[in-house]
Amino acid sequence: MVDIRPATADDLPAIVALLTDDDLGRGREDARLPLDAGYLAAYDAIAADPNQMLLVADDGGAVVGCLQLTFIPGLTRRGMWRGQIEGVRVARTRRGAGIGRALIERAIAECRARHCGLVQLTTDKTRSRAHAFYASLGFEASHEGMKLAL
Amino acid sequence: MVDIRPATADDLPAIVALLTDDDLGRGREDARLPLDAGYLAAYDAIAADPNQMLLVADDGGAVVGCLQLTFIPGLTRRGMWRGQIEGVRVARTRRGAGIGRALIERAIAECRARHCGLVQLTTDKTRSRAHAFYASLGFEASHEGMKLAL
């Protein structure tokens, strides 16, 4: 049984390996040890921020999935908080086994616990299987996700 | 000349009035005074969080536009920070005069100052004029924006 739990610093190499083993991530990540200092600084920023939560799927000590959750206060909708999911990954050899679903369901539960009115994410338009997956969890593709690289 | 500046608590009634005077906002916001306590709590949460920034467009003391910017640390792309824009509004009578552009350009500049690698936003698929506006600022509609109401 896979356990969904908050990540620790010890999980970082395994998480970066997951980010790298991805069709879009391959060219932009680097899982070699020692890890790029950018990952360590980002982990510290996430760990220090009470509005960030990093979750991993742990199968007997092996990290087989991850996601990041951000809680965002906002004025719209009478001051509604929203939860935002980024960086969802499941190990290539473990896909289709419900691990992604367990991660997202845990993220949704954390958003409910923090009284969020909405959970949101964006997914690259080339990831067509991801769209069907999120739709099966109740997400609606109601918005355009627009990005500007700096 | 419209001045783009960080919001203060005194701007809150005017900001909520902008959020209410919107095709999608009309049914979900309430600008009556005293303001709904949800707005006050959200303002306090934003003001207390160094990763949140609320900007207003000020025309001689009148608030004629607003947006919220969130700086999000993340592990993906070697620990890249991203800036996220939410709640962009321009007073109905002042649209088409460059105020939205000035707000977004200021937000992009703030993201550069914080070394973000990406600026992102989602916009409701029914706001077709907004898509062209953001495209003219360099944003690409590369992602599906998926939402789940709780």
PDB file of C-alpha atoms in Angstrom:
ATOM      1  CA  MET A   1       0.000   0.000   0.000  1.00  0.00           C
ATOM      2  CA  VAL A   2       1.433   3.364  -1.034  1.00  0.00           C
ATOM      3  CA  ASP A   3       1.545   5.987   1.714  1.00  0.00           C
ATOM      4  CA  ILE A   4       0.990   9.665   0.847  1.00  0.00           C
ATOM      5  CA  ARG A   5       3.007  11.837   3.248  1.00  0.00           C
ATOM      6  CA  PRO A   6       4.752  15.236   3.446  1.00  0.00           C
ATOM      7  CA  ALA A   7       8.232  15.177   1.929  1.00  0.00           C
ATOM      8  CA  THR A   8      11.423  15.604   3.947  1.00  0.00           C
ATOM      9  CA  ALA A   9      14.815  16.851   2.813  1.00  0.00           C
ATOM     10  CA  ASP A  10      15.918  13.206   2.494  1.00  0.00           C
ATOM     11  CA  ASP A  11      13.368  12.717  -0.305  1.00  0.00           C
ATOM     12  CA  LEU A  12      14.828  15.461  -2.465  1.00  0.00           C
ATOM     13  CA  PRO A  13      17.097  13.329  -4.724  1.00  0.00           C
ATOM     14  CA  ALA A  14      14.224  10.917  -5.400  1.00  0.00           C
ATOM     15  CA  ILE A  15      11.822  13.767  -6.144  1.00  0.00           C
ATOM     16  CA  VAL A  16      14.259  15.375  -8.588  1.00  0.00           C
ATOM     17  CA  ALA A  17      14.734  11.977 -10.243  1.00  0.00           C
ATOM     18  CA  LEU A  18      10.950  11.841 -10.767  1.00  0.00           C
ATOM     19  CA  LEU A  19      10.924  15.357 -12.231  1.00  0.00           C
ATOM     20  CA  THR A  20      13.706  14.364 -14.638  1.00  0.00           C
ATOM     21  CA  ASP A  21      12.073  11.110 -15.776  1.00  0.00           C
ATOM     22  CA  ASP A  22       9.312  12.959 -17.633  1.00  0.00           C
ATOM     23  CA  ASP A  23       8.748  13.757 -21.316  1.00  0.00           C
ATOM     24  CA  LEU A  24       8.843  17.512 -20.721  1.00  0.00           C
ATOM     25  CA  GLY A  25      11.225  17.425 -17.752  1.00  0.00           C
ATOM     26  CA  ARG A  26      14.058  15.542 -19.392  1.00  0.00           C
ATOM     27  CA  GLY A  27      15.566  18.642 -21.011  1.00  0.00           C
ATOM     28  CA  ARG A  28      15.065  20.953 -18.090  1.00  0.00           C
ATOM     29  CA  GLU A  29      15.966  18.956 -14.977  1.00  0.00           C
ATOM     30  CA  ASP A  30      19.228  17.460 -13.716  1.00  0.00           C
ATOM     31  CA  ALA A  31      19.080  14.630 -11.156  1.00  0.00           C
ATOM     32  CA  ARG A  32      22.860  14.146 -10.877  1.00  0.00           C
ATOM     33  CA  LEU A  33      24.319  14.169  -7.369  1.00  0.00           C
ATOM     34  CA  PRO A  34      25.255  16.372  -5.680  1.00  0.00           C
ATOM     35  CA  LEU A  35      22.008  18.066  -6.654  1.00  0.00           C
ATOM     36  CA  ASP A  36      22.067  21.432  -8.378  1.00  0.00           C
ATOM     37  CA  ALA A  37      22.007  24.109  -5.654  1.00  0.00           C
ATOM     38  CA  GLY A  38      18.798  25.469  -7.186  1.00  0.00           C
ATOM     39  CA  TYR A  39      16.886  22.413  -5.961  1.00  0.00           C
ATOM     40  CA  LEU A  40      18.244  22.768  -2.434  1.00  0.00           C
ATOM     41  CA  ALA A  41      17.356  26.461  -2.272  1.00  0.00           C
ATOM     42  CA  ALA A  42      13.864  25.741  -3.617  1.00  0.00           C
ATOM     43  CA  TYR A  43      13.350  22.973  -1.077  1.00  0.00           C
ATOM     44  CA  ASP A  44      14.356  25.329   1.735  1.00  0.00           C
ATOM     45  CA  ALA A  45      11.967  28.023   0.457  1.00  0.00           C
ATOM     46  CA  ILE A  46       9.116  25.506   0.288  1.00  0.00           C
ATOM     47  CA  ALA A  47       9.862  24.055   3.727  1.00  0.00           C
ATOM     48  CA  ALA A  48      10.011  27.540   5.295  1.00  0.00           C
ATOM     49  CA  ASP A  49       6.663  28.683   3.853  1.00  0.00           C
ATOM     50  CA  PRO A  50       3.519  27.605   5.724  1.00  0.00           C
ATOM     51  CA  ASN A  51       1.537  28.035   2.493  1.00  0.00           C
ATOM     52  CA  GLN A  52       3.570  25.392   0.646  1.00  0.00           C
ATOM     53  CA  MET A  53       3.250  21.623   1.013  1.00  0.00           C
ATOM     54  CA  LEU A  54       5.285  18.992  -0.784  1.00  0.00           C
ATOM     55  CA  LEU A  55       3.738  15.520  -0.815  1.00  0.00           C
ATOM     56  CA  VAL A  56       5.294  12.216  -1.842  1.00  0.00           C
ATOM     57  CA  ALA A  57       3.881   8.763  -2.502  1.00  0.00           C
ATOM     58  CA  ASP A  58       6.044   6.366  -0.474  1.00  0.00           C
ATOM     59  CA  ASP A  59       6.036   2.656  -1.298  1.00  0.00           C
ATOM     60  CA  GLY A  60       7.997   0.901   1.430  1.00  0.00           C
ATOM     61  CA  GLY A  61      10.609   3.662   1.513  1.00  0.00           C
ATOM     62  CA  ALA A  62      10.742   4.251  -2.254  1.00  0.00           C
ATOM     63  CA  VAL A  63       9.399   7.613  -3.488  1.00  0.00           C
ATOM     64  CA  VAL A  64       7.167   6.748  -6.464  1.00  0.00           C
ATOM     65  CA  GLY A  65       5.255  10.009  -6.868  1.00  0.00           C
ATOM     66  CA  CYS A  66       5.153  13.640  -5.800  1.00  0.00           C
ATOM     67  CA  LEU A  67       3.313  16.915  -6.072  1.00  0.00           C
ATOM     68  CA  GLN A  68       3.514  20.428  -4.680  1.00  0.00           C
ATOM     69  CA  LEU A  69       0.538  22.215  -3.180  1.00  0.00           C
ATOM     70  CA  THR A  70       0.357  25.990  -2.633  1.00  0.00           C
ATOM     71  CA  PHE A  71      -2.330  27.683  -0.545  1.00  0.00           C
ATOM     72  CA  ILE A  72      -3.096  31.134  -1.932  1.00  0.00           C
ATOM     73  CA  PRO A  73      -5.113  33.788  -0.103  1.00  0.00           C
ATOM     74  CA  GLY A  74      -7.121  36.011  -2.433  1.00  0.00           C
ATOM     75  CA  LEU A  75      -9.675  38.800  -2.377  1.00  0.00           C
ATOM     76  CA  THR A  76     -11.915  37.383  -5.114  1.00  0.00           C
ATOM     77  CA  ARG A  77     -15.021  35.406  -4.148  1.00  0.00           C
ATOM     78  CA  ARG A  78     -15.258  37.183  -0.761  1.00  0.00           C
ATOM     79  CA  GLY A  79     -11.741  36.371   0.263  1.00  0.00           C
ATOM     80  CA  MET A  80     -11.564  32.766  -0.839  1.00  0.00           C
ATOM     81  CA  TRP A  81      -8.396  30.730  -0.376  1.00  0.00           C
ATOM     82  CA  ARG A  82      -7.442  28.472  -3.256  1.00  0.00           C
ATOM     83  CA  GLY A  83      -5.183  25.464  -3.403  1.00  0.00           C
ATOM     84  CA  GLN A  84      -2.885  25.102  -6.370  1.00  0.00           C
ATOM     85  CA  ILE A  85      -1.229  21.901  -7.486  1.00  0.00           C
ATOM     86  CA  GLU A  86       2.082  21.909  -9.405  1.00  0.00           C
ATOM     87  CA  GLY A  87       4.726  19.377 -10.354  1.00  0.00           C
ATOM     88  CA  VAL A  88       2.664  16.181 -10.249  1.00  0.00           C
ATOM     89  CA  ARG A  89       4.782  13.187 -11.195  1.00  0.00           C
ATOM     90  CA  VAL A  90       4.461   9.392 -10.882  1.00  0.00           C
ATOM     91  CA  ALA A  91       7.352   7.010 -11.559  1.00  0.00           C
ATOM     92  CA  ARG A  92       7.176   5.783 -15.161  1.00  0.00           C
ATOM     93  CA  THR A  93       7.008   2.123 -14.134  1.00  0.00           C
ATOM     94  CA  ARG A  94       4.205   2.738 -11.623  1.00  0.00           C
ATOM     95  CA  ARG A  95       1.703   4.652 -13.741  1.00  0.00           C
ATOM     96  CA  GLY A  96      -1.888   3.489 -14.066  1.00  0.00           C
ATOM     97  CA  ALA A  97      -1.906   2.040 -10.544  1.00  0.00           C
ATOM     98  CA  GLY A  98      -3.818   4.821  -8.766  1.00  0.00           C
ATOM     99  CA  ILE A  99      -0.800   6.593  -7.301  1.00  0.00           C
ATOM    100  CA  GLY A 100      -1.549   9.885  -9.061  1.00  0.00           C
ATOM    101  CA  ARG A 101      -5.150   9.642  -7.972  1.00  0.00           C
ATOM    102  CA  ALA A 102      -4.109   9.049  -4.351  1.00  0.00           C
ATOM    103  CA  LEU A 103      -1.789  12.080  -4.486  1.00  0.00           C
ATOM    104  CA  ILE A 104      -4.466  14.379  -5.926  1.00  0.00           C
ATOM    105  CA  GLU A 105      -7.122  13.110  -3.519  1.00  0.00           C
ATOM    106  CA  ARG A 106      -4.789  13.825  -0.594  1.00  0.00           C
ATOM    107  CA  ALA A 107      -4.096  17.295  -1.999  1.00  0.00           C
ATOM    108  CA  ILE A 108      -7.838  17.961  -2.274  1.00  0.00           C
ATOM    109  CA  ALA A 109      -8.306  16.786   1.323  1.00  0.00           C
ATOM    110  CA  GLU A 110      -5.547  19.163   2.484  1.00  0.00           C
ATOM    111  CA  CYS A 111      -7.303  21.999   0.625  1.00  0.00           C
ATOM    112  CA  ARG A 112     -10.587  21.192   2.358  1.00  0.00           C
ATOM    113  CA  ALA A 113      -8.793  21.135   5.717  1.00  0.00           C
ATOM    114  CA  ARG A 114      -7.479  24.640   4.976  1.00  0.00           C
ATOM    115  CA  HIS A 115     -10.978  25.812   3.941  1.00  0.00           C
ATOM    116  CA  CYS A 116     -10.074  26.459   0.319  1.00  0.00           C
ATOM    117  CA  GLY A 117     -13.008  27.113  -2.006  1.00  0.00           C
ATOM    118  CA  LEU A 118     -11.220  25.964  -5.125  1.00  0.00           C
ATOM    119  CA  VAL A 119      -8.401  23.673  -6.210  1.00  0.00           C
ATOM    120  CA  GLN A 120      -6.624  24.586  -9.423  1.00  0.00           C
ATOM    121  CA  LEU A 121      -3.818  23.409 -11.633  1.00  0.00           C
ATOM    122  CA  THR A 122      -2.596  23.881 -15.158  1.00  0.00           C
ATOM    123  CA  THR A 123      -1.452  21.091 -17.397  1.00  0.00           C
ATOM    124  CA  ASP A 124       0.481  21.394 -20.650  1.00  0.00           C
ATOM    125  CA  LYS A 125      -1.859  21.073 -23.641  1.00  0.00           C
ATOM    126  CA  THR A 126       0.356  18.274 -24.986  1.00  0.00           C
ATOM    127  CA  ARG A 127      -0.417  16.089 -21.934  1.00  0.00           C
ATOM    128  CA  SER A 128      -3.760  14.831 -23.256  1.00  0.00           C
ATOM    129  CA  ARG A 129      -3.947  11.842 -20.907  1.00  0.00           C
ATOM    130  CA  ALA A 130      -3.508  14.152 -17.943  1.00  0.00           C
ATOM    131  CA  HIS A 131      -6.581  16.146 -18.983  1.00  0.00           C
ATOM    132  CA  ALA A 132      -8.774  13.046 -18.909  1.00  0.00           C
ATOM    133  CA  PHE A 133      -7.243  12.032 -15.589  1.00  0.00           C
ATOM    134  CA  TYR A 134      -8.029  15.377 -13.929  1.00  0.00           C
ATOM    135  CA  ALA A 135     -11.506  15.444 -15.476  1.00  0.00           C
ATOM    136  CA  SER A 136     -12.143  12.041 -13.875  1.00  0.00           C
ATOM    137  CA  LEU A 137     -11.336  13.659 -10.525  1.00  0.00           C
ATOM    138  CA  GLY A 138     -13.884  16.424 -11.095  1.00  0.00           C
ATOM    139  CA  PHE A 139     -11.657  19.175 -12.494  1.00  0.00           C
ATOM    140  CA  GLU A 140     -13.110  21.294 -15.310  1.00  0.00           C
ATOM    141  CA  ALA A 141     -10.926  22.715 -18.089  1.00  0.00           C
ATOM    142  CA  SER A 142     -12.670  26.073 -17.717  1.00  0.00           C
ATOM    143  CA  HIS A 143      -9.644  28.339 -18.151  1.00  0.00           C
ATOM    144  CA  GLU A 144      -6.804  29.054 -20.524  1.00  0.00           C
ATOM    145  CA  GLY A 145      -3.451  28.568 -18.796  1.00  0.00           C
ATOM    146  CA  MET A 146      -1.144  31.292 -20.078  1.00  0.00           C
ATOM    147  CA  LYS A 147       2.618  31.385 -19.478  1.00  0.00           C
ATOM    148  CA  LEU A 148       5.341  33.916 -20.174  1.00  0.00           C
ATOM    149  CA  ALA A 149       8.958  32.755 -19.898  1.00  0.00           C
ATOM    150  CA  LEU A 150      11.289  35.430 -18.500  1.00  0.00           C
TER     151      LEU A 150
ATOM    152  CA  MET B   1      -0.911  59.586 -15.614  1.00  0.00           C
ATOM    153  CA  VAL B   2      -1.962  56.437 -13.771  1.00  0.00           C
ATOM    154  CA  ASP B   3       0.415  55.283 -11.018  1.00  0.00           C
ATOM    155  CA  ILE B   4       0.869  51.556 -10.360  1.00  0.00           C
ATOM    156  CA  ARG B   5       1.607  51.023  -6.656  1.00  0.00           C
ATOM    157  CA  PRO B   6       1.217  48.436  -3.882  1.00  0.00           C
ATOM    158  CA  ALA B   7      -2.232  48.506  -2.302  1.00  0.00           C
ATOM    159  CA  THR B   8      -2.886  49.591   1.277  1.00  0.00           C
ATOM    160  CA  ALA B   9      -5.763  48.655   3.573  1.00  0.00           C
ATOM    161  CA  ASP B  10      -7.434  51.953   2.644  1.00  0.00           C
ATOM    162  CA  ASP B  11      -7.760  50.724  -0.959  1.00  0.00           C
ATOM    163  CA  LEU B  12      -9.764  47.647   0.008  1.00  0.00           C
ATOM    164  CA  PRO B  13     -13.310  49.032  -0.556  1.00  0.00           C
ATOM    165  CA  ALA B  14     -12.299  50.333  -3.997  1.00  0.00           C
ATOM    166  CA  ILE B  15     -10.654  47.026  -4.922  1.00  0.00           C
ATOM    167  CA  VAL B  16     -13.729  45.054  -3.900  1.00  0.00           C
ATOM    168  CA  ALA B  17     -15.869  47.461  -5.936  1.00  0.00           C
ATOM    169  CA  LEU B  18     -13.695  46.637  -8.972  1.00  0.00           C
ATOM    170  CA  LEU B  19     -14.034  42.896  -8.339  1.00  0.00           C
ATOM    171  CA  THR B  20     -17.827  43.294  -8.155  1.00  0.00           C
ATOM    172  CA  ASP B  21     -18.115  45.395 -11.336  1.00  0.00           C
ATOM    173  CA  ASP B  22     -17.229  42.445 -13.569  1.00  0.00           C
ATOM    174  CA  ASP B  23     -19.301  40.082 -15.708  1.00  0.00           C
ATOM    175  CA  LEU B  24     -18.227  37.018 -13.724  1.00  0.00           C
ATOM    176  CA  GLY B  25     -17.747  38.794 -10.396  1.00  0.00           C
ATOM    177  CA  ARG B  26     -21.208  40.311 -10.114  1.00  0.00           C
ATOM    178  CA  GLY B  27     -22.789  37.181  -8.661  1.00  0.00           C
ATOM    179  CA  ARG B  28     -19.924  36.243  -6.380  1.00  0.00           C
ATOM    180  CA  GLU B  29     -18.728  39.487  -4.806  1.00  0.00           C
ATOM    181  CA  ASP B  30     -20.342  41.978  -2.413  1.00  0.00           C
ATOM    182  CA  ALA B  31     -18.969  45.536  -2.255  1.00  0.00           C
ATOM    183  CA  ARG B  32     -21.433  46.792   0.375  1.00  0.00           C
ATOM    184  CA  LEU B  33     -19.962  48.528   3.415  1.00  0.00           C
ATOM    185  CA  PRO B  34     -18.959  47.484   5.954  1.00  0.00           C
ATOM    186  CA  LEU B  35     -17.128  44.943   3.822  1.00  0.00           C
ATOM    187  CA  ASP B  36     -17.762  41.243   4.296  1.00  0.00           C
ATOM    188  CA  ALA B  37     -15.275  39.999   6.919  1.00  0.00           C
ATOM    189  CA  GLY B  38     -13.911  37.545   4.342  1.00  0.00           C
ATOM    190  CA  TYR B  39     -12.332  40.409   2.399  1.00  0.00           C
ATOM    191  CA  LEU B  40     -10.685  41.833   5.517  1.00  0.00           C
ATOM    192  CA  ALA B  41      -9.264  38.460   6.534  1.00  0.00           C
ATOM    193  CA  ALA B  42      -7.965  37.873   3.001  1.00  0.00           C
ATOM    194  CA  TYR B  43      -6.349  41.297   2.913  1.00  0.00           C
ATOM    195  CA  ASP B  44      -4.601  40.581   6.209  1.00  0.00           C
ATOM    196  CA  ALA B  45      -3.360  37.201   4.930  1.00  0.00           C
ATOM    197  CA  ILE B  46      -2.012  38.821   1.751  1.00  0.00           C
ATOM    198  CA  ALA B  47      -0.352  41.693   3.622  1.00  0.00           C
ATOM    199  CA  ALA B  48       1.319  39.301   6.082  1.00  0.00           C
ATOM    200  CA  ASP B  49       2.783  37.044   3.367  1.00  0.00           C
ATOM    201  CA  PRO B  50       6.048  38.195   1.744  1.00  0.00           C
ATOM    202  CA  ASN B  51       5.178  36.066  -1.309  1.00  0.00           C
ATOM    203  CA  GLN B  52       1.988  38.037  -2.024  1.00  0.00           C
ATOM    204  CA  MET B  53       1.740  41.469  -3.628  1.00  0.00           C
ATOM    205  CA  LEU B  54      -1.417  43.425  -4.313  1.00  0.00           C
ATOM    206  CA  LEU B  55      -1.053  46.198  -6.895  1.00  0.00           C
ATOM    207  CA  VAL B  56      -3.466  48.988  -7.754  1.00  0.00           C
ATOM    208  CA  ALA B  57      -3.639  51.496 -10.580  1.00  0.00           C
ATOM    209  CA  ASP B  58      -4.124  54.893  -8.920  1.00  0.00           C
ATOM    210  CA  ASP B  59      -5.413  57.822 -10.945  1.00  0.00           C
ATOM    211  CA  GLY B  60      -5.145  60.882  -8.734  1.00  0.00           C
ATOM    212  CA  GLY B  61      -6.341  58.991  -5.687  1.00  0.00           C
ATOM    213  CA  ALA B  62      -8.985  56.912  -7.469  1.00  0.00           C
ATOM    214  CA  VAL B  63      -8.306  53.157  -7.715  1.00  0.00           C
ATOM    215  CA  VAL B  64      -9.063  52.251 -11.349  1.00  0.00           C
ATOM    216  CA  GLY B  65      -7.418  48.827 -11.571  1.00  0.00           C
ATOM    217  CA  CYS B  66      -5.908  46.039  -9.500  1.00  0.00           C
ATOM    218  CA  LEU B  67      -4.221  42.660  -9.588  1.00  0.00           C
ATOM    219  CA  GLN B  68      -2.709  40.169  -7.181  1.00  0.00           C
ATOM    220  CA  LEU B  69       0.719  38.655  -7.681  1.00  0.00           C
ATOM    221  CA  THR B  70       1.954  35.504  -5.913  1.00  0.00           C
ATOM    222  CA  PHE B  71       5.598  34.375  -5.911  1.00  0.00           C
ATOM    223  CA  ILE B  72       5.784  30.575  -5.792  1.00  0.00           C
ATOM    224  CA  PRO B  73       8.961  28.599  -5.072  1.00  0.00           C
ATOM    225  CA  GLY B  74       9.094  25.270  -6.879  1.00  0.00           C
ATOM    226  CA  LEU B  75      11.400  22.331  -7.472  1.00  0.00           C
ATOM    227  CA  THR B  76      10.712  22.009 -11.214  1.00  0.00           C
ATOM    228  CA  ARG B  77      13.158  23.592 -13.681  1.00  0.00           C
ATOM    229  CA  ARG B  78      16.042  23.385 -11.181  1.00  0.00           C
ATOM    230  CA  GLY B  79      14.215  25.223  -8.450  1.00  0.00           C
ATOM    231  CA  MET B  80      12.620  27.975 -10.479  1.00  0.00           C
ATOM    232  CA  TRP B  81      10.410  30.591  -8.828  1.00  0.00           C
ATOM    233  CA  ARG B  82       7.302  31.561 -10.739  1.00  0.00           C
ATOM    234  CA  GLY B  83       5.078  34.595 -10.487  1.00  0.00           C
ATOM    235  CA  GLN B  84       1.352  34.096 -10.685  1.00  0.00           C
ATOM    236  CA  ILE B  85      -1.179  36.794 -11.507  1.00  0.00           C
ATOM    237  CA  GLU B  86      -4.776  36.605 -10.246  1.00  0.00           C
ATOM    238  CA  GLY B  87      -7.735  38.951  -9.971  1.00  0.00           C
ATOM    239  CA  VAL B  88      -6.869  41.436 -12.720  1.00  0.00           C
ATOM    240  CA  ARG B  89      -9.547  44.117 -12.999  1.00  0.00           C
ATOM    241  CA  VAL B  90      -9.835  47.531 -14.657  1.00  0.00           C
ATOM    242  CA  ALA B  91     -12.747  49.905 -13.996  1.00  0.00           C
ATOM    243  CA  ARG B  92     -15.398  49.439 -16.678  1.00  0.00           C
ATOM    244  CA  THR B  93     -15.261  53.092 -17.757  1.00  0.00           C
ATOM    245  CA  ARG B  94     -11.474  53.076 -18.077  1.00  0.00           C
ATOM    246  CA  ARG B  95     -10.886  50.011 -20.236  1.00  0.00           C
ATOM    247  CA  GLY B  96      -8.896  50.224 -23.447  1.00  0.00           C
ATOM    248  CA  ALA B  97      -6.670  52.996 -22.086  1.00  0.00           C
ATOM    249  CA  GLY B  98      -3.586  50.912 -21.260  1.00  0.00           C
ATOM    250  CA  ILE B  99      -4.261  50.523 -17.538  1.00  0.00           C
ATOM    251  CA  GLY B 100      -4.374  46.723 -17.680  1.00  0.00           C
ATOM    252  CA  ARG B 101      -1.200  46.709 -19.716  1.00  0.00           C
ATOM    253  CA  ALA B 102       0.542  48.952 -17.182  1.00  0.00           C
ATOM    254  CA  LEU B 103      -0.550  46.665 -14.338  1.00  0.00           C
ATOM    255  CA  ILE B 104       0.686  43.511 -16.085  1.00  0.00           C
ATOM    256  CA  GLU B 105       3.949  45.132 -17.130  1.00  0.00           C
ATOM    257  CA  ARG B 106       4.576  46.175 -13.524  1.00  0.00           C
ATOM    258  CA  ALA B 107       3.774  42.638 -12.362  1.00  0.00           C
ATOM    259  CA  ILE B 108       6.255  41.217 -14.883  1.00  0.00           C
ATOM    260  CA  ALA B 109       8.898  43.681 -13.669  1.00  0.00           C
ATOM    261  CA  GLU B 110       8.291  42.593 -10.062  1.00  0.00           C
ATOM    262  CA  CYS B 111       8.716  38.963 -11.158  1.00  0.00           C
ATOM    263  CA  ARG B 112      12.021  39.782 -12.841  1.00  0.00           C
ATOM    264  CA  ALA B 113      13.169  41.587  -9.694  1.00  0.00           C
ATOM    265  CA  ARG B 114      12.415  38.416  -7.715  1.00  0.00           C
ATOM    266  CA  HIS B 115      14.303  36.267 -10.284  1.00  0.00           C
ATOM    267  CA  CYS B 116      11.232  34.344 -11.423  1.00  0.00           C
ATOM    268  CA  GLY B 117      11.714  32.237 -14.552  1.00  0.00           C
ATOM    269  CA  LEU B 118       8.054  32.277 -15.532  1.00  0.00           C
ATOM    270  CA  VAL B 119       4.937  34.392 -15.108  1.00  0.00           C
ATOM    271  CA  GLN B 120       1.627  32.576 -15.286  1.00  0.00           C
ATOM    272  CA  LEU B 121      -2.074  33.219 -15.055  1.00  0.00           C
ATOM    273  CA  THR B 122      -5.305  31.552 -15.994  1.00  0.00           C
ATOM    274  CA  THR B 123      -8.200  33.309 -17.640  1.00  0.00           C
ATOM    275  CA  ASP B 124     -11.750  32.034 -17.978  1.00  0.00           C
ATOM    276  CA  LYS B 125     -12.344  30.603 -21.465  1.00  0.00           C
ATOM    277  CA  THR B 126     -15.330  32.935 -21.837  1.00  0.00           C
ATOM    278  CA  ARG B 127     -13.058  36.020 -21.589  1.00  0.00           C
ATOM    279  CA  SER B 128     -11.967  35.941 -25.229  1.00  0.00           C
ATOM    280  CA  ARG B 129     -10.761  39.548 -25.273  1.00  0.00           C
ATOM    281  CA  ALA B 130      -8.512  38.832 -22.311  1.00  0.00           C
ATOM    282  CA  HIS B 131      -6.761  36.046 -24.242  1.00  0.00           C
ATOM    283  CA  ALA B 132      -5.815  38.407 -27.063  1.00  0.00           C
ATOM    284  CA  PHE B 133      -4.701  40.994 -24.512  1.00  0.00           C
ATOM    285  CA  TYR B 134      -2.364  38.579 -22.725  1.00  0.00           C
ATOM    286  CA  ALA B 135      -1.078  37.200 -26.030  1.00  0.00           C
ATOM    287  CA  SER B 136      -0.156  40.770 -27.021  1.00  0.00           C
ATOM    288  CA  LEU B 137       1.972  40.917 -23.854  1.00  0.00           C
ATOM    289  CA  GLY B 138       3.829  37.736 -24.833  1.00  0.00           C
ATOM    290  CA  PHE B 139       1.848  35.120 -22.889  1.00  0.00           C
ATOM    291  CA  GLU B 140       1.252  31.789 -24.611  1.00  0.00           C
ATOM    292  CA  ALA B 141      -1.927  29.765 -24.051  1.00  0.00           C
ATOM    293  CA  SER B 142       0.144  26.604 -23.655  1.00  0.00           C
ATOM    294  CA  HIS B 143      -1.782  25.013 -20.799  1.00  0.00           C
ATOM    295  CA  GLU B 144      -5.261  23.905 -19.833  1.00  0.00           C
ATOM    296  CA  GLY B 145      -6.410  25.695 -16.692  1.00  0.00           C
ATOM    297  CA  MET B 146      -8.365  23.178 -14.638  1.00  0.00           C
ATOM    298  CA  LYS B 147     -10.483  24.065 -11.588  1.00  0.00           C
ATOM    299  CA  LEU B 148     -12.350  22.042  -8.998  1.00  0.00           C
ATOM    300  CA  ALA B 149     -14.824  23.874  -6.759  1.00  0.00           C
ATOM    301  CA  LEU B 150     -14.925  22.534  -3.200  1.00  0.00           C
TER     302      LEU B 150
END
